[in-house]
mmCIF file of N, CA and C in Angstrom:
data_model
loop_
_atom_site.group_PDB
_atom_site.id
_atom_site.type_symbol
_atom_site.label_atom_id
_atom_site.label_comp_id
_atom_site.label_asym_id
_atom_site.label_seq_id
_atom_site.Cartn_x
_atom_site.Cartn_y
_atom_site.Cartn_z
ATOM 1 N N MET A 1288 0.832 -1.173 0.000
ATOM 2 C CA MET A 1288 0.000 0.000 0.000
ATOM 3 C C MET A 1288 0.874 1.232 0.000
ATOM 4 N N ILE A 1289 0.679 2.109 -0.935
ATOM 5 C CA ILE A 1289 1.409 3.368 -0.977
ATOM 6 C C ILE A 1289 0.496 4.447 -0.425
ATOM 7 N N VAL A 1290 0.990 5.173 0.562
ATOM 8 C CA VAL A 1290 0.237 6.285 1.131
ATOM 9 C C VAL A 1290 0.870 7.553 0.608
ATOM 10 N N HIS A 1291 0.088 8.368 -0.016
ATOM 11 C CA HIS A 1291 0.579 9.586 -0.635
ATOM 12 C C HIS A 1291 -0.162 10.751 0.008
ATOM 13 N N VAL A 1292 0.572 11.639 0.651
ATOM 14 C CA VAL A 1292 -0.040 12.761 1.343
ATOM 15 C C VAL A 1292 0.419 14.040 0.668
ATOM 16 N N ASP A 1293 -0.492 14.751 0.030
ATOM 17 C CA ASP A 1293 -0.156 15.999 -0.645
ATOM 18 C C ASP A 1293 -0.549 17.199 0.204
ATOM 19 N N VAL A 1294 0.244 18.241 0.120
ATOM 20 C CA VAL A 1294 -0.106 19.506 0.744
ATOM 21 C C VAL A 1294 0.263 20.614 -0.217
ATOM 22 N N VAL A 1295 -0.260 21.801 0.016
ATOM 23 C CA VAL A 1295 0.105 22.946 -0.809
ATOM 24 C C VAL A 1295 1.439 23.471 -0.310
ATOM 25 N N PRO A 1296 2.469 23.509 -1.174
ATOM 26 C CA PRO A 1296 3.776 23.989 -0.718
ATOM 27 C C PRO A 1296 3.782 25.497 -0.518
ATOM 28 N N PHE A 1297 4.638 25.967 0.352
ATOM 29 C CA PHE A 1297 4.854 27.393 0.509
ATOM 30 C C PHE A 1297 6.336 27.621 0.727
ATOM 31 N N ASN A 1298 6.770 28.869 0.558
ATOM 32 C CA ASN A 1298 8.202 29.172 0.594
ATOM 33 C C ASN A 1298 8.801 28.991 1.976
ATOM 34 N N ILE A 1299 10.070 28.596 2.000
ATOM 35 C CA ILE A 1299 10.853 28.533 3.229
ATOM 36 C C ILE A 1299 11.539 29.887 3.372
ATOM 37 N N HIS A 1300 11.559 30.423 4.566
ATOM 38 C CA HIS A 1300 12.235 31.704 4.786
ATOM 39 C C HIS A 1300 13.139 31.603 6.005
ATOM 40 N N PHE A 1301 14.404 31.926 5.821
ATOM 41 C CA PHE A 1301 15.331 32.120 6.932
ATOM 42 C C PHE A 1301 15.623 33.602 6.912
ATOM 43 N N GLY A 1302 15.080 34.344 7.867
ATOM 44 C CA GLY A 1302 15.200 35.791 7.831
ATOM 45 C C GLY A 1302 14.341 36.313 6.694
ATOM 46 N N ALA A 1303 14.885 37.208 5.898
ATOM 47 C CA ALA A 1303 14.116 37.812 4.809
ATOM 48 C C ALA A 1303 14.342 37.099 3.477
ATOM 49 N N CYS A 1304 15.242 36.131 3.430
ATOM 50 C CA CYS A 1304 15.602 35.498 2.164
ATOM 51 C C CYS A 1304 14.963 34.119 2.029
ATOM 52 N N PRO A 1305 14.226 33.867 0.935
ATOM 53 C CA PRO A 1305 13.697 32.527 0.719
ATOM 54 C C PRO A 1305 14.837 31.540 0.444
ATOM 55 N N VAL A 1306 14.659 30.307 0.878
ATOM 56 C CA VAL A 1306 15.674 29.278 0.709
ATOM 57 C C VAL A 1306 15.042 28.065 0.037
ATOM 58 N N LYS A 1307 15.773 27.455 -0.883
ATOM 59 C CA LYS A 1307 15.271 26.248 -1.548
ATOM 60 C C LYS A 1307 15.144 25.105 -0.541
ATOM 61 N N PRO A 1308 14.177 24.195 -0.749
ATOM 62 C CA PRO A 1308 14.020 23.053 0.150
ATOM 63 C C PRO A 1308 15.287 22.214 0.306
ATOM 64 N N SER A 1309 16.092 22.085 -0.738
ATOM 65 C CA SER A 1309 17.316 21.286 -0.630
ATOM 66 C C SER A 1309 18.280 21.884 0.390
ATOM 67 N N ILE A 1310 18.316 23.195 0.484
ATOM 68 C CA ILE A 1310 19.184 23.857 1.468
ATOM 69 C C ILE A 1310 18.627 23.646 2.870
ATOM 70 N N ALA A 1311 17.308 23.773 3.030
ATOM 71 C CA ALA A 1311 16.684 23.528 4.332
ATOM 72 C C ALA A 1311 16.898 22.075 4.762
ATOM 73 N N LEU A 1312 16.839 21.157 3.806
ATOM 74 C CA LEU A 1312 17.070 19.739 4.098
ATOM 75 C C LEU A 1312 18.474 19.533 4.654
ATOM 76 N N GLU A 1313 19.468 20.115 4.020
ATOM 77 C CA GLU A 1313 20.845 19.979 4.493
ATOM 78 C C GLU A 1313 21.002 20.574 5.892
ATOM 79 N N THR A 1314 20.350 21.691 6.141
ATOM 80 C CA THR A 1314 20.447 22.373 7.429
ATOM 81 C C THR A 1314 19.792 21.568 8.552
ATOM 82 N N HIS A 1315 18.697 20.864 8.242
ATOM 83 C CA HIS A 1315 17.896 20.196 9.270
ATOM 84 C C HIS A 1315 17.877 18.673 9.134
ATOM 85 N N ARG A 1316 18.882 18.109 8.514
ATOM 86 C CA ARG A 1316 18.920 16.665 8.250
ATOM 87 C C ARG A 1316 18.726 15.829 9.530
ATOM 88 N N ALA A 1317 19.453 16.127 10.595
ATOM 89 C CA ALA A 1317 19.355 15.350 11.838
ATOM 90 C C ALA A 1317 17.968 15.489 12.460
ATOM 91 N N ALA A 1318 17.390 16.669 12.415
ATOM 92 C CA ALA A 1318 16.055 16.883 12.981
ATOM 93 C C ALA A 1318 14.992 16.130 12.178
ATOM 94 N N ILE A 1319 15.161 16.049 10.867
ATOM 95 C CA ILE A 1319 14.230 15.284 10.031
ATOM 96 C C ILE A 1319 14.297 13.809 10.412
ATOM 97 N N ARG A 1320 15.509 13.289 10.580
ATOM 98 C CA ARG A 1320 15.650 11.891 11.008
ATOM 99 C C ARG A 1320 14.924 11.656 12.330
ATOM 100 N N SER A 1321 15.045 12.594 13.269
ATOM 101 C CA SER A 1321 14.388 12.461 14.568
ATOM 102 C C SER A 1321 12.873 12.420 14.425
ATOM 103 N N VAL A 1322 12.319 13.273 13.575
ATOM 104 C CA VAL A 1322 10.872 13.284 13.340
ATOM 105 C C VAL A 1322 10.430 11.930 12.784
ATOM 106 N N VAL A 1323 11.167 11.417 11.813
ATOM 107 C CA VAL A 1323 10.820 10.136 11.183
ATOM 108 C C VAL A 1323 10.871 9.012 12.214
ATOM 109 N N LEU A 1324 11.939 8.939 12.997
ATOM 110 C CA LEU A 1324 12.092 7.880 14.003
ATOM 111 C C LEU A 1324 11.041 7.978 15.108
ATOM 112 N N ARG A 1325 10.703 9.196 15.502
ATOM 113 C CA ARG A 1325 9.723 9.405 16.575
ATOM 114 C C ARG A 1325 8.357 8.821 16.215
ATOM 115 N N HIS A 1326 8.076 8.724 14.934
ATOM 116 C CA HIS A 1326 6.771 8.243 14.482
ATOM 117 C C HIS A 1326 6.862 6.860 13.837
ATOM 118 N N ARG A 1327 7.767 6.036 14.369
ATOM 119 C CA ARG A 1327 7.885 4.611 14.020
ATOM 120 C C ARG A 1327 8.197 4.347 12.558
ATOM 121 N N ALA A 1328 9.006 5.194 11.973
ATOM 122 C CA ALA A 1328 9.477 4.975 10.613
ATOM 123 C C ALA A 1328 10.995 5.103 10.617
ATOM 124 N N CYS A 1329 11.618 4.718 9.520
ATOM 125 C CA CYS A 1329 13.071 4.812 9.414
ATOM 126 C C CYS A 1329 13.461 4.867 7.934
ATOM 127 N N ASN A 1330 14.753 5.016 7.710
ATOM 128 C CA ASN A 1330 15.312 4.948 6.357
ATOM 129 C C ASN A 1330 14.644 5.926 5.400
ATOM 130 N N ALA A 1331 14.537 7.188 5.804
ATOM 131 C CA ALA A 1331 13.919 8.215 4.956
ATOM 132 C C ALA A 1331 14.809 8.511 3.757
ATOM 133 N N ARG A 1332 14.192 8.531 2.582
ATOM 134 C CA ARG A 1332 14.888 8.861 1.348
ATOM 135 C C ARG A 1332 14.162 9.983 0.634
ATOM 136 N N VAL A 1333 14.948 10.856 0.023
ATOM 137 C CA VAL A 1333 14.409 11.975 -0.751
ATOM 138 C C VAL A 1333 14.278 11.546 -2.200
ATOM 139 N N PHE A 1334 13.200 11.976 -2.850
ATOM 140 C CA PHE A 1334 13.079 11.796 -4.294
ATOM 141 C C PHE A 1334 12.484 13.062 -4.883
ATOM 142 N N GLY A 1335 12.399 13.116 -6.176
ATOM 143 C CA GLY A 1335 11.814 14.282 -6.832
ATOM 144 C C GLY A 1335 12.821 15.397 -7.057
ATOM 145 N N SER A 1336 12.311 16.628 -7.092
ATOM 146 C CA SER A 1336 13.136 17.778 -7.475
ATOM 147 C C SER A 1336 14.288 18.031 -6.505
ATOM 148 N N VAL A 1337 14.098 17.781 -5.215
ATOM 149 C CA VAL A 1337 15.186 17.997 -4.253
ATOM 150 C C VAL A 1337 16.330 17.031 -4.527
ATOM 151 N N LEU A 1338 16.020 15.776 -4.805
ATOM 152 C CA LEU A 1338 17.041 14.785 -5.126
ATOM 153 C C LEU A 1338 17.826 15.183 -6.368
ATOM 154 N N HIS A 1339 17.108 15.638 -7.383
ATOM 155 C CA HIS A 1339 17.736 15.924 -8.674
ATOM 156 C C HIS A 1339 18.328 17.329 -8.764
ATOM 157 N N GLY A 1340 18.194 18.115 -7.690
ATOM 158 C CA GLY A 1340 18.772 19.459 -7.688
ATOM 159 C C GLY A 1340 18.019 20.451 -8.548
ATOM 160 N N THR A 1341 16.764 20.168 -8.836
ATOM 161 C CA THR A 1341 15.968 21.079 -9.660
ATOM 162 C C THR A 1341 14.903 21.800 -8.842
ATOM 163 N N ASP A 1342 14.973 21.687 -7.494
ATOM 164 C CA ASP A 1342 13.993 22.367 -6.650
ATOM 165 C C ASP A 1342 14.189 23.868 -6.710
ATOM 166 N N GLN A 1343 13.105 24.573 -6.442
ATOM 167 C CA GLN A 1343 13.101 26.031 -6.456
ATOM 168 C C GLN A 1343 12.374 26.512 -5.215
ATOM 169 N N ASP A 1344 12.405 27.827 -4.977
ATOM 170 C CA ASP A 1344 11.589 28.385 -3.907
ATOM 171 C C ASP A 1344 10.156 27.938 -4.153
ATOM 172 N N GLY A 1345 9.489 27.432 -3.138
ATOM 173 C CA GLY A 1345 8.118 26.971 -3.289
ATOM 174 C C GLY A 1345 7.995 25.503 -3.642
ATOM 175 N N SER A 1346 9.112 24.837 -3.959
ATOM 176 C CA SER A 1346 9.066 23.385 -4.203
ATOM 177 C C SER A 1346 8.747 22.677 -2.902
ATOM 178 N N ASP A 1347 8.235 21.451 -3.016
ATOM 179 C CA ASP A 1347 7.994 20.654 -1.823
ATOM 180 C C ASP A 1347 9.120 19.638 -1.661
ATOM 181 N N ILE A 1348 9.077 18.901 -0.541
ATOM 182 C CA ILE A 1348 10.046 17.841 -0.286
ATOM 183 C C ILE A 1348 9.303 16.523 -0.314
ATOM 184 N N ASP A 1349 9.793 15.579 -1.095
ATOM 185 C CA ASP A 1349 9.183 14.258 -1.229
ATOM 186 C C ASP A 1349 10.042 13.246 -0.487
ATOM 187 N N LEU A 1350 9.423 12.498 0.436
ATOM 188 C CA LEU A 1350 10.145 11.493 1.217
ATOM 189 C C LEU A 1350 9.506 10.125 1.065
ATOM 190 N N LEU A 1351 10.348 9.125 0.973
ATOM 191 C CA LEU A 1351 9.925 7.728 1.003
ATOM 192 C C LEU A 1351 10.473 7.156 2.304
ATOM 193 N N VAL A 1352 9.620 6.521 3.118
ATOM 194 C CA VAL A 1352 10.065 5.981 4.399
ATOM 195 C C VAL A 1352 9.684 4.516 4.528
ATOM 196 N N ASP A 1353 10.458 3.783 5.324
ATOM 197 C CA ASP A 1353 10.081 2.434 5.738
ATOM 198 C C ASP A 1353 9.312 2.613 7.040
ATOM 199 N N HIS A 1354 8.125 2.053 7.098
ATOM 200 C CA HIS A 1354 7.265 2.252 8.258
ATOM 201 C C HIS A 1354 7.047 0.923 8.954
ATOM 202 N N ARG A 1355 7.273 0.898 10.243
ATOM 203 C CA ARG A 1355 7.170 -0.355 10.999
ATOM 204 C C ARG A 1355 5.740 -0.853 11.118
ATOM 205 N N ARG A 1356 4.811 0.057 11.175
ATOM 206 C CA ARG A 1356 3.391 -0.302 11.245
ATOM 207 C C ARG A 1356 2.656 0.566 10.238
ATOM 208 N N SER A 1357 1.839 -0.045 9.439
ATOM 209 C CA SER A 1357 1.091 0.712 8.440
ATOM 210 C C SER A 1357 0.001 1.503 9.138
ATOM 211 N N ASP A 1358 0.302 2.726 9.460
ATOM 212 C CA ASP A 1358 -0.627 3.587 10.184
ATOM 213 C C ASP A 1358 -0.570 4.978 9.564
ATOM 214 N N ARG A 1359 -1.615 5.324 8.869
ATOM 215 C CA ARG A 1359 -1.661 6.606 8.175
ATOM 216 C C ARG A 1359 -1.473 7.784 9.126
ATOM 217 N N ARG A 1360 -1.920 7.633 10.377
ATOM 218 C CA ARG A 1360 -1.770 8.740 11.331
ATOM 219 C C ARG A 1360 -0.302 9.047 11.586
ATOM 220 N N ASN A 1361 0.529 8.020 11.675
ATOM 221 C CA ASN A 1361 1.956 8.268 11.878
ATOM 222 C C ASN A 1361 2.586 8.931 10.665
ATOM 223 N N LEU A 1362 2.164 8.543 9.468
ATOM 224 C CA LEU A 1362 2.679 9.202 8.266
ATOM 225 C C LEU A 1362 2.252 10.667 8.228
ATOM 226 N N GLU A 1363 1.038 10.943 8.648
ATOM 227 C CA GLU A 1363 0.568 12.338 8.734
ATOM 228 C C GLU A 1363 1.399 13.112 9.751
ATOM 229 N N LYS A 1364 1.725 12.472 10.884
ATOM 230 C CA LYS A 1364 2.531 13.139 11.909
ATOM 231 C C LYS A 1364 3.936 13.435 11.393
ATOM 232 N N ILE A 1365 4.498 12.527 10.603
ATOM 233 C CA ILE A 1365 5.809 12.778 9.989
ATOM 234 C C ILE A 1365 5.715 13.982 9.065
ATOM 235 N N LYS A 1366 4.716 13.975 8.192
ATOM 236 C CA LYS A 1366 4.519 15.082 7.251
ATOM 237 C C LYS A 1366 4.362 16.402 7.998
ATOM 238 N N ASN A 1367 3.519 16.417 9.033
ATOM 239 C CA ASN A 1367 3.281 17.649 9.783
ATOM 240 C C ASN A 1367 4.535 18.106 10.524
ATOM 241 N N GLY A 1368 5.285 17.167 11.098
ATOM 242 C CA GLY A 1368 6.510 17.524 11.803
ATOM 243 C C GLY A 1368 7.553 18.132 10.879
ATOM 244 N N ILE A 1369 7.673 17.580 9.687
ATOM 245 C CA ILE A 1369 8.647 18.106 8.726
ATOM 246 C C ILE A 1369 8.192 19.460 8.190
ATOM 247 N N GLU A 1370 6.892 19.600 7.937
ATOM 248 C CA GLU A 1370 6.372 20.900 7.493
ATOM 249 C C GLU A 1370 6.633 21.977 8.542
ATOM 250 N N GLU A 1371 6.400 21.637 9.805
ATOM 251 C CA GLU A 1371 6.620 22.601 10.883
ATOM 252 C C GLU A 1371 8.090 22.966 11.004
ATOM 253 N N LEU A 1372 8.949 21.975 10.874
ATOM 254 C CA LEU A 1372 10.388 22.190 10.990
ATOM 255 C C LEU A 1372 10.934 23.020 9.831
ATOM 256 N N LEU A 1373 10.590 22.639 8.612
ATOM 257 C CA LEU A 1373 11.168 23.270 7.428
ATOM 258 C C LEU A 1373 10.338 24.409 6.866
ATOM 259 N N ARG A 1374 9.064 24.471 7.258
ATOM 260 C CA ARG A 1374 8.134 25.468 6.733
ATOM 261 C C ARG A 1374 7.969 25.312 5.224
ATOM 262 N N VAL A 1375 7.815 24.061 4.809
ATOM 263 C CA VAL A 1375 7.609 23.758 3.394
ATOM 264 C C VAL A 1375 6.677 22.559 3.298
ATOM 265 N N GLY A 1376 5.864 22.517 2.261
ATOM 266 C CA GLY A 1376 4.972 21.387 2.054
ATOM 267 C C GLY A 1376 5.742 20.170 1.579
ATOM 268 N N GLY A 1377 5.067 19.035 1.566
ATOM 269 C CA GLY A 1377 5.748 17.844 1.106
ATOM 270 C C GLY A 1377 4.832 16.656 0.983
ATOM 271 N N LYS A 1378 5.429 15.547 0.598
ATOM 272 C CA LYS A 1378 4.740 14.264 0.505
ATOM 273 C C LYS A 1378 5.544 13.255 1.307
ATOM 274 N N VAL A 1379 4.835 12.346 1.973
ATOM 275 C CA VAL A 1379 5.482 11.227 2.645
ATOM 276 C C VAL A 1379 4.838 9.977 2.092
ATOM 277 N N ILE A 1380 5.646 9.103 1.535
ATOM 278 C CA ILE A 1380 5.162 7.868 0.936
ATOM 279 C C ILE A 1380 5.799 6.709 1.681
ATOM 280 N N GLU A 1381 5.000 5.726 2.006
ATOM 281 C CA GLU A 1381 5.483 4.549 2.710
ATOM 282 C C GLU A 1381 6.037 3.548 1.709
ATOM 283 N N LYS A 1382 7.201 2.987 2.020
ATOM 284 C CA LYS A 1382 7.774 1.942 1.168
ATOM 285 C C LYS A 1382 6.970 0.662 1.351
ATOM 286 N N THR A 1383 6.748 -0.026 0.269
ATOM 287 C CA THR A 1383 6.003 -1.283 0.317
ATOM 288 C C THR A 1383 6.804 -2.362 -0.394
ATOM 289 N N ASP A 1384 6.304 -3.598 -0.368
ATOM 290 C CA ASP A 1384 6.954 -4.684 -1.088
ATOM 291 C C ASP A 1384 6.999 -4.405 -2.580
ATOM 292 N N LYS A 1385 6.041 -3.666 -3.078
ATOM 293 C CA LYS A 1385 5.998 -3.303 -4.495
ATOM 294 C C LYS A 1385 6.500 -1.873 -4.658
ATOM 295 N N ASP A 1386 7.658 -1.614 -4.066
ATOM 296 C CA ASP A 1386 8.230 -0.273 -4.060
ATOM 297 C C ASP A 1386 8.299 0.303 -5.477
ATOM 298 N N ILE A 1387 7.920 1.572 -5.569
ATOM 299 C CA ILE A 1387 8.011 2.238 -6.863
ATOM 300 C C ILE A 1387 9.480 2.443 -7.220
ATOM 301 N N LEU A 1388 9.769 2.394 -8.495
ATOM 302 C CA LEU A 1388 11.155 2.545 -8.948
ATOM 303 C C LEU A 1388 11.464 4.016 -9.122
ATOM 304 N N LEU A 1389 12.160 4.575 -8.141
ATOM 305 C CA LEU A 1389 12.539 5.984 -8.158
ATOM 306 C C LEU A 1389 14.009 6.092 -7.776
ATOM 307 N N GLY A 1390 14.663 7.117 -8.264
ATOM 308 C CA GLY A 1390 15.987 7.418 -7.737
ATOM 309 C C GLY A 1390 15.782 7.984 -6.342
ATOM 310 N N LYS A 1391 16.497 7.481 -5.342
ATOM 311 C CA LYS A 1391 16.286 7.919 -3.969
ATOM 312 C C LYS A 1391 17.643 8.206 -3.325
ATOM 313 N N LYS A 1392 17.650 9.134 -2.402
ATOM 314 C CA LYS A 1392 18.855 9.459 -1.653
ATOM 315 C C LYS A 1392 18.498 9.383 -0.171
ATOM 316 N N THR A 1393 19.224 8.578 0.593
ATOM 317 C CA THR A 1393 18.945 8.440 2.018
ATOM 318 C C THR A 1393 19.315 9.729 2.730
ATOM 319 N N ILE A 1394 18.442 10.135 3.646
ATOM 320 C CA ILE A 1394 18.690 11.367 4.412
ATOM 321 C C ILE A 1394 19.740 11.086 5.458
#
């Protein structure tokens, strides 16, 4: 089962300057791992524009995670925690046995 959670992305701001999601990801990598682990998931991987270096201001962050228990509420909590931390929208997709074939980068 693939769980796909979409939100409307908005810009990340550090001070007065907008920052691309890839830069925010690098800045908050350890905190993102903590959010993922706190909600019974692990092995977070980035895919999409952030992975390929084509993200822009207003881009979202796409994550694929291994989830210990298939519980949509925990995936929502991961998404909300990352949105709160980075101030950017995103998607969280659970890895399944029929994993989609995507280029992925482990966080």
